[in-house]
Amino acid sequence: MKTIDVKILDPRMQDLLPAYATPGSAGLDLRACIDAPITIEPGQTVLVPTGLAIHIGDPAYAAMILPRSGMGHKNGIVLGNLVGLIDSDYQGPLMVSTWNRGQNAFTLQPMERLAQLVVVPVLQVGFSVVEEFGASERGEGGFGSTGKH
Ligand SMILES: O=c1ccn([C@H]2C[C@H](O)[C@@H](COP(=O)(O)OP(=O)(O)OP(=O)(O)O)O2)c(=O)[nH]1
Ligand SMILES: [Mg+2]
């Protein structure tokens, strides 16, 4: 398994480092490293620290912060940026933009698991400027051009 560098910014995270819940898990749960419960009103967005900083250190990888399904579906707790993208050279605190898109206030408890981190491969590309593309089956068709069924 690949390893990445992590700094523990909050001592409570010492024994709570994100871990894969099952051998096949894709995501590492991130916790709300807050001192007291925070009530997030409907429509409100709060920046929540995770108590961690990571340095991926290899441009062939990035990390994405994604909602947890249960939090999103049952409680309306998703991400203010929809998806958080963590650059491989970012070394600052890992933060979760936490948006209550639901109809009810939600109280986030200290150390509650609120989102998940997925490390993904990245291909950095350069651009080759052309006047015409080589032919493709799809061409310029998009936005439902292949039909509904
Ligand atoms: O949910 C998030 C999203 C981003 N970040 C950190 C890591 C990322 O590498 C950095 C910058 O994020 P991004 O590039 O998405 O934001 P930006 O608005 O373009 O800021 P910048 O000008 O710093 O790139 O912020 C987080 O901690 N949590
Ligand atoms: Mg950016």
PDB file of C-alpha atoms and ligand atoms in Angstrom:
ATOM      1  CA  MET A   1       0.000   0.000   0.000  1.00  0.00           C
ATOM      2  CA  LYS A   2       1.268   3.471  -0.881  1.00  0.00           C
ATOM      3  CA  THR A   3       1.805   5.788   2.056  1.00  0.00           C
ATOM      4  CA  ILE A   4       1.517   9.558   2.208  1.00  0.00           C
ATOM      5  CA  ASP A   5       2.829  11.966   4.799  1.00  0.00           C
ATOM      6  CA  VAL A   6       0.385  13.173   7.413  1.00  0.00           C
ATOM      7  CA  LYS A   7       0.740  15.779  10.156  1.00  0.00           C
ATOM      8  CA  ILE A   8      -1.431  15.442  13.225  1.00  0.00           C
ATOM      9  CA  LEU A   9      -2.602  18.974  13.944  1.00  0.00           C
ATOM     10  CA  ASP A  10      -4.968  18.023  16.746  1.00  0.00           C
ATOM     11  CA  PRO A  11      -3.734  15.531  19.355  1.00  0.00           C
ATOM     12  CA  ARG A  12      -7.166  13.893  19.465  1.00  0.00           C
ATOM     13  CA  MET A  13      -6.398  12.546  15.990  1.00  0.00           C
ATOM     14  CA  GLN A  14      -3.369  10.614  17.271  1.00  0.00           C
ATOM     15  CA  ASP A  15      -5.382   7.435  17.809  1.00  0.00           C
ATOM     16  CA  LEU A  16      -8.005   8.198  15.187  1.00  0.00           C
ATOM     17  CA  LEU A  17      -6.022   8.353  11.965  1.00  0.00           C
ATOM     18  CA  PRO A  18      -8.290   7.761   8.972  1.00  0.00           C
ATOM     19  CA  ALA A  19      -8.371   4.090   8.041  1.00  0.00           C
ATOM     20  CA  TYR A  20     -10.186   1.971   5.476  1.00  0.00           C
ATOM     21  CA  ALA A  21     -13.247   0.516   7.227  1.00  0.00           C
ATOM     22  CA  THR A  22     -13.109  -2.693   5.178  1.00  0.00           C
ATOM     23  CA  PRO A  23     -10.451  -4.227   2.908  1.00  0.00           C
ATOM     24  CA  GLY A  24     -12.367  -3.013  -0.132  1.00  0.00           C
ATOM     25  CA  SER A  25     -13.101   0.515   1.043  1.00  0.00           C
ATOM     26  CA  ALA A  26     -12.224   3.370  -1.288  1.00  0.00           C
ATOM     27  CA  GLY A  27     -12.674   6.165   1.219  1.00  0.00           C
ATOM     28  CA  LEU A  28     -11.007   7.177   4.458  1.00  0.00           C
ATOM     29  CA  ASP A  29     -13.459   8.841   6.798  1.00  0.00           C
ATOM     30  CA  LEU A  30     -12.598  12.351   7.953  1.00  0.00           C
ATOM     31  CA  ARG A  31     -13.686  13.568  11.361  1.00  0.00           C
ATOM     32  CA  ALA A  32     -14.966  16.914  12.570  1.00  0.00           C
ATOM     33  CA  CYS A  33     -12.102  18.081  14.786  1.00  0.00           C
ATOM     34  CA  ILE A  34     -14.171  20.611  16.702  1.00  0.00           C
ATOM     35  CA  ASP A  35     -14.200  21.433  20.407  1.00  0.00           C
ATOM     36  CA  ALA A  36     -17.960  21.572  20.897  1.00  0.00           C
ATOM     37  CA  PRO A  37     -21.043  20.564  18.910  1.00  0.00           C
ATOM     38  CA  ILE A  38     -21.851  22.872  16.001  1.00  0.00           C
ATOM     39  CA  THR A  39     -25.425  23.279  14.825  1.00  0.00           C
ATOM     40  CA  ILE A  40     -25.584  23.863  11.086  1.00  0.00           C
ATOM     41  CA  GLU A  41     -28.785  25.536  10.022  1.00  0.00           C
ATOM     42  CA  PRO A  42     -30.524  24.654   6.745  1.00  0.00           C
ATOM     43  CA  GLY A  43     -28.620  26.338   3.918  1.00  0.00           C
ATOM     44  CA  GLN A  44     -25.614  27.152   6.117  1.00  0.00           C
ATOM     45  CA  THR A  45     -22.037  26.193   5.208  1.00  0.00           C
ATOM     46  CA  VAL A  46     -19.344  25.760   7.853  1.00  0.00           C
ATOM     47  CA  LEU A  47     -15.631  25.142   7.312  1.00  0.00           C
ATOM     48  CA  VAL A  48     -14.748  22.212   9.569  1.00  0.00           C
ATOM     49  CA  PRO A  49     -11.148  21.278  10.422  1.00  0.00           C
ATOM     50  CA  THR A  50     -10.145  17.620  10.252  1.00  0.00           C
ATOM     51  CA  GLY A  51      -7.160  17.995  12.586  1.00  0.00           C
ATOM     52  CA  LEU A  52      -4.887  16.680   9.855  1.00  0.00           C
ATOM     53  CA  ALA A  53      -2.640  17.935   7.086  1.00  0.00           C
ATOM     54  CA  ILE A  54      -1.514  15.647   4.291  1.00  0.00           C
ATOM     55  CA  HIS A  55       1.200  16.049   1.705  1.00  0.00           C
ATOM     56  CA  ILE A  56       0.656  13.706  -1.215  1.00  0.00           C
ATOM     57  CA  GLY A  57       3.898  14.904  -2.747  1.00  0.00           C
ATOM     58  CA  ASP A  58       3.484  13.218  -6.152  1.00  0.00           C
ATOM     59  CA  PRO A  59       1.695  15.022  -9.016  1.00  0.00           C
ATOM     60  CA  ALA A  60       0.482  11.664 -10.307  1.00  0.00           C
ATOM     61  CA  TYR A  61      -2.005  11.588  -7.414  1.00  0.00           C
ATOM     62  CA  ALA A  62      -4.604  13.843  -5.816  1.00  0.00           C
ATOM     63  CA  ALA A  63      -7.186  13.381  -3.126  1.00  0.00           C
ATOM     64  CA  MET A  64     -10.860  14.155  -3.261  1.00  0.00           C
ATOM     65  CA  ILE A  65     -13.130  14.904  -0.349  1.00  0.00           C
ATOM     66  CA  LEU A  66     -16.561  13.419  -0.953  1.00  0.00           C
ATOM     67  CA  PRO A  67     -19.730  13.326   1.156  1.00  0.00           C
ATOM     68  CA  ARG A  68     -20.559  10.258   3.197  1.00  0.00           C
ATOM     69  CA  SER A  69     -23.691   8.690   1.714  1.00  0.00           C
ATOM     70  CA  GLY A  70     -25.546   8.400   5.002  1.00  0.00           C
ATOM     71  CA  MET A  71     -24.817  11.971   6.059  1.00  0.00           C
ATOM     72  CA  GLY A  72     -25.856  13.282   2.650  1.00  0.00           C
ATOM     73  CA  HIS A  73     -28.958  11.188   2.158  1.00  0.00           C
ATOM     74  CA  LYS A  74     -30.349  11.122   5.687  1.00  0.00           C
ATOM     75  CA  ASN A  75     -29.158  14.426   7.121  1.00  0.00           C
ATOM     76  CA  GLY A  76     -28.605  16.637   4.067  1.00  0.00           C
ATOM     77  CA  ILE A  77     -24.974  17.133   5.064  1.00  0.00           C
ATOM     78  CA  VAL A  78     -22.900  17.431   1.901  1.00  0.00           C
ATOM     79  CA  LEU A  79     -20.044  19.665   0.769  1.00  0.00           C
ATOM     80  CA  GLY A  80     -20.183  23.387   0.083  1.00  0.00           C
ATOM     81  CA  ASN A  81     -17.817  22.860  -2.827  1.00  0.00           C
ATOM     82  CA  LEU A  82     -19.638  19.643  -3.860  1.00  0.00           C
ATOM     83  CA  VAL A  83     -16.246  17.920  -4.151  1.00  0.00           C
ATOM     84  CA  GLY A  84     -13.043  19.000  -2.428  1.00  0.00           C
ATOM     85  CA  LEU A  85      -9.908  18.582  -4.514  1.00  0.00           C
ATOM     86  CA  ILE A  86      -6.634  18.260  -2.641  1.00  0.00           C
ATOM     87  CA  ASP A  87      -3.600  19.097  -4.735  1.00  0.00           C
ATOM     88  CA  SER A  88      -0.518  16.917  -4.406  1.00  0.00           C
ATOM     89  CA  ASP A  89       1.543  19.913  -3.261  1.00  0.00           C
ATOM     90  CA  TYR A  90      -0.963  21.163  -0.649  1.00  0.00           C
ATOM     91  CA  GLN A  91       0.424  21.064   2.879  1.00  0.00           C
ATOM     92  CA  GLY A  92      -2.135  23.105   4.788  1.00  0.00           C
ATOM     93  CA  PRO A  93      -4.861  21.872   7.101  1.00  0.00           C
ATOM     94  CA  LEU A  94      -7.380  19.553   5.495  1.00  0.00           C
ATOM     95  CA  MET A  95     -10.732  21.290   5.773  1.00  0.00           C
ATOM     96  CA  VAL A  96     -14.241  20.126   4.999  1.00  0.00           C
ATOM     97  CA  SER A  97     -16.665  22.697   3.631  1.00  0.00           C
ATOM     98  CA  THR A  98     -19.806  21.358   5.267  1.00  0.00           C
ATOM     99  CA  TRP A  99     -23.132  22.380   3.750  1.00  0.00           C
ATOM    100  CA  ASN A 100     -26.511  21.595   5.203  1.00  0.00           C
ATOM    101  CA  ARG A 101     -28.563  21.331   2.020  1.00  0.00           C
ATOM    102  CA  GLY A 102     -31.481  19.857   3.983  1.00  0.00           C
ATOM    103  CA  GLN A 103     -34.582  21.327   5.617  1.00  0.00           C
ATOM    104  CA  ASN A 104     -33.616  20.666   9.241  1.00  0.00           C
ATOM    105  CA  ALA A 105     -30.814  21.919  11.458  1.00  0.00           C
ATOM    106  CA  PHE A 106     -28.064  19.332  11.986  1.00  0.00           C
ATOM    107  CA  THR A 107     -25.808  19.197  15.022  1.00  0.00           C
ATOM    108  CA  LEU A 108     -22.308  18.022  14.238  1.00  0.00           C
ATOM    109  CA  GLN A 109     -20.598  16.353  17.196  1.00  0.00           C
ATOM    110  CA  PRO A 110     -16.878  16.647  17.976  1.00  0.00           C
ATOM    111  CA  MET A 111     -14.921  13.875  16.215  1.00  0.00           C
ATOM    112  CA  GLU A 112     -17.943  12.727  14.220  1.00  0.00           C
ATOM    113  CA  ARG A 113     -17.098  11.243  10.808  1.00  0.00           C
ATOM    114  CA  LEU A 114     -18.527  13.725   8.326  1.00  0.00           C
ATOM    115  CA  ALA A 115     -16.877  13.181   4.929  1.00  0.00           C
ATOM    116  CA  GLN A 116     -14.417  10.885   3.219  1.00  0.00           C
ATOM    117  CA  LEU A 117     -11.098  11.182   1.452  1.00  0.00           C
ATOM    118  CA  VAL A 118     -10.352   9.246  -1.719  1.00  0.00           C
ATOM    119  CA  VAL A 119      -6.875   9.218  -3.225  1.00  0.00           C
ATOM    120  CA  VAL A 120      -6.962   9.068  -6.999  1.00  0.00           C
ATOM    121  CA  PRO A 121      -4.465   8.910  -9.855  1.00  0.00           C
ATOM    122  CA  VAL A 122      -4.035  12.081 -11.906  1.00  0.00           C
ATOM    123  CA  LEU A 123      -2.713  12.577 -15.401  1.00  0.00           C
ATOM    124  CA  GLN A 124      -1.233  16.021 -15.926  1.00  0.00           C
ATOM    125  CA  VAL A 125      -1.451  17.038 -19.566  1.00  0.00           C
ATOM    126  CA  GLY A 126      -0.109  19.705 -21.865  1.00  0.00           C
ATOM    127  CA  PHE A 127      -2.106  21.195 -24.761  1.00  0.00           C
ATOM    128  CA  SER A 128      -1.392  20.697 -28.413  1.00  0.00           C
ATOM    129  CA  VAL A 129      -3.251  23.465 -30.311  1.00  0.00           C
ATOM    130  CA  VAL A 130      -4.961  22.265 -33.521  1.00  0.00           C
ATOM    131  CA  GLU A 131      -7.390  23.719 -36.087  1.00  0.00           C
ATOM    132  CA  GLU A 132      -9.296  20.447 -36.599  1.00  0.00           C
ATOM    133  CA  PHE A 133      -9.643  17.290 -34.524  1.00  0.00           C
ATOM    134  CA  GLY A 134      -9.262  13.840 -36.018  1.00  0.00           C
ATOM    135  CA  ALA A 135     -12.684  12.279 -36.764  1.00  0.00           C
ATOM    136  CA  SER A 136     -14.472  10.463 -33.915  1.00  0.00           C
ATOM    137  CA  GLU A 137     -17.726   8.506 -33.771  1.00  0.00           C
ATOM    138  CA  ARG A 138     -19.351  11.058 -31.449  1.00  0.00           C
ATOM    139  CA  GLY A 139     -18.049  14.198 -33.057  1.00  0.00           C
ATOM    140  CA  GLU A 140     -19.592  17.265 -31.405  1.00  0.00           C
ATOM    141  CA  GLY A 141     -22.729  15.484 -30.162  1.00  0.00           C
ATOM    142  CA  GLY A 142     -23.371  15.778 -26.447  1.00  0.00           C
ATOM    143  CA  PHE A 143     -26.020  16.603 -23.850  1.00  0.00           C
ATOM    144  CA  GLY A 144     -28.271  13.660 -24.610  1.00  0.00           C
ATOM    145  CA  SER A 145     -27.380  13.351 -28.289  1.00  0.00           C
ATOM    146  CA  THR A 146     -27.294   9.546 -28.020  1.00  0.00           C
ATOM    147  CA  GLY A 147     -30.982   9.447 -27.011  1.00  0.00           C
ATOM    148  CA  LYS A 148     -32.810   8.558 -23.810  1.00  0.00           C
ATOM    149  CA  HIS A 149     -32.991   4.768 -23.861  1.00  0.00           C
TER     150      HIS A 149
HETATM  151  O1  LIG B   1     -12.534  20.734   0.385  1.00  0.00           O
HETATM  152  C1  LIG B   1     -11.370  21.182   0.286  1.00  0.00           C
HETATM  153  C2  LIG B   1     -10.879  21.707  -0.915  1.00  0.00           C
HETATM  154  C3  LIG B   1      -9.584  22.201  -0.941  1.00  0.00           C
HETATM  155  N1  LIG B   1      -8.809  22.154   0.183  1.00  0.00           N
HETATM  156  C4  LIG B   1      -7.418  22.630   0.129  1.00  0.00           C
HETATM  157  C5  LIG B   1      -6.544  21.625  -0.621  1.00  0.00           C
HETATM  158  C6  LIG B   1      -6.387  22.195  -1.990  1.00  0.00           C
HETATM  159  O2  LIG B   1      -5.160  21.807  -2.584  1.00  0.00           O
HETATM  160  C7  LIG B   1      -6.458  23.692  -1.686  1.00  0.00           C
HETATM  161  C8  LIG B   1      -6.905  24.511  -2.846  1.00  0.00           C
HETATM  162  O3  LIG B   1      -8.132  23.993  -3.296  1.00  0.00           O
HETATM  163  P1  LIG B   1      -8.713  24.460  -4.714  1.00  0.00           P
HETATM  164  O4  LIG B   1      -7.647  24.528  -5.734  1.00  0.00           O
HETATM  165  O5  LIG B   1      -9.887  23.600  -4.995  1.00  0.00           O
HETATM  166  O6  LIG B   1      -9.271  25.908  -4.329  1.00  0.00           O
HETATM  167  P2  LIG B   1      -9.028  27.309  -5.043  1.00  0.00           P
HETATM  168  O7  LIG B   1     -10.213  28.107  -4.688  1.00  0.00           O
HETATM  169  O8  LIG B   1      -8.684  27.124  -6.484  1.00  0.00           O
HETATM  170  O9  LIG B   1      -7.785  27.862  -4.199  1.00  0.00           O
HETATM  171  P3  LIG B   1      -6.256  28.056  -4.652  1.00  0.00           P
HETATM  172  O10 LIG B   1      -6.215  29.376  -5.333  1.00  0.00           O
HETATM  173  O11 LIG B   1      -5.495  28.019  -3.353  1.00  0.00           O
HETATM  174  O12 LIG B   1      -5.880  26.906  -5.560  1.00  0.00           O
HETATM  175  O13 LIG B   1      -7.383  23.821  -0.610  1.00  0.00           O
HETATM  176  C9  LIG B   1      -9.291  21.612   1.356  1.00  0.00           C
HETATM  177  O14 LIG B   1      -8.608  21.537   2.376  1.00  0.00           O
HETATM  178  N2  LIG B   1     -10.569  21.140   1.373  1.00  0.00           N
HETATM  179 MG    MG B   2      -6.930  25.996  -7.121  1.00  0.00          MG
END
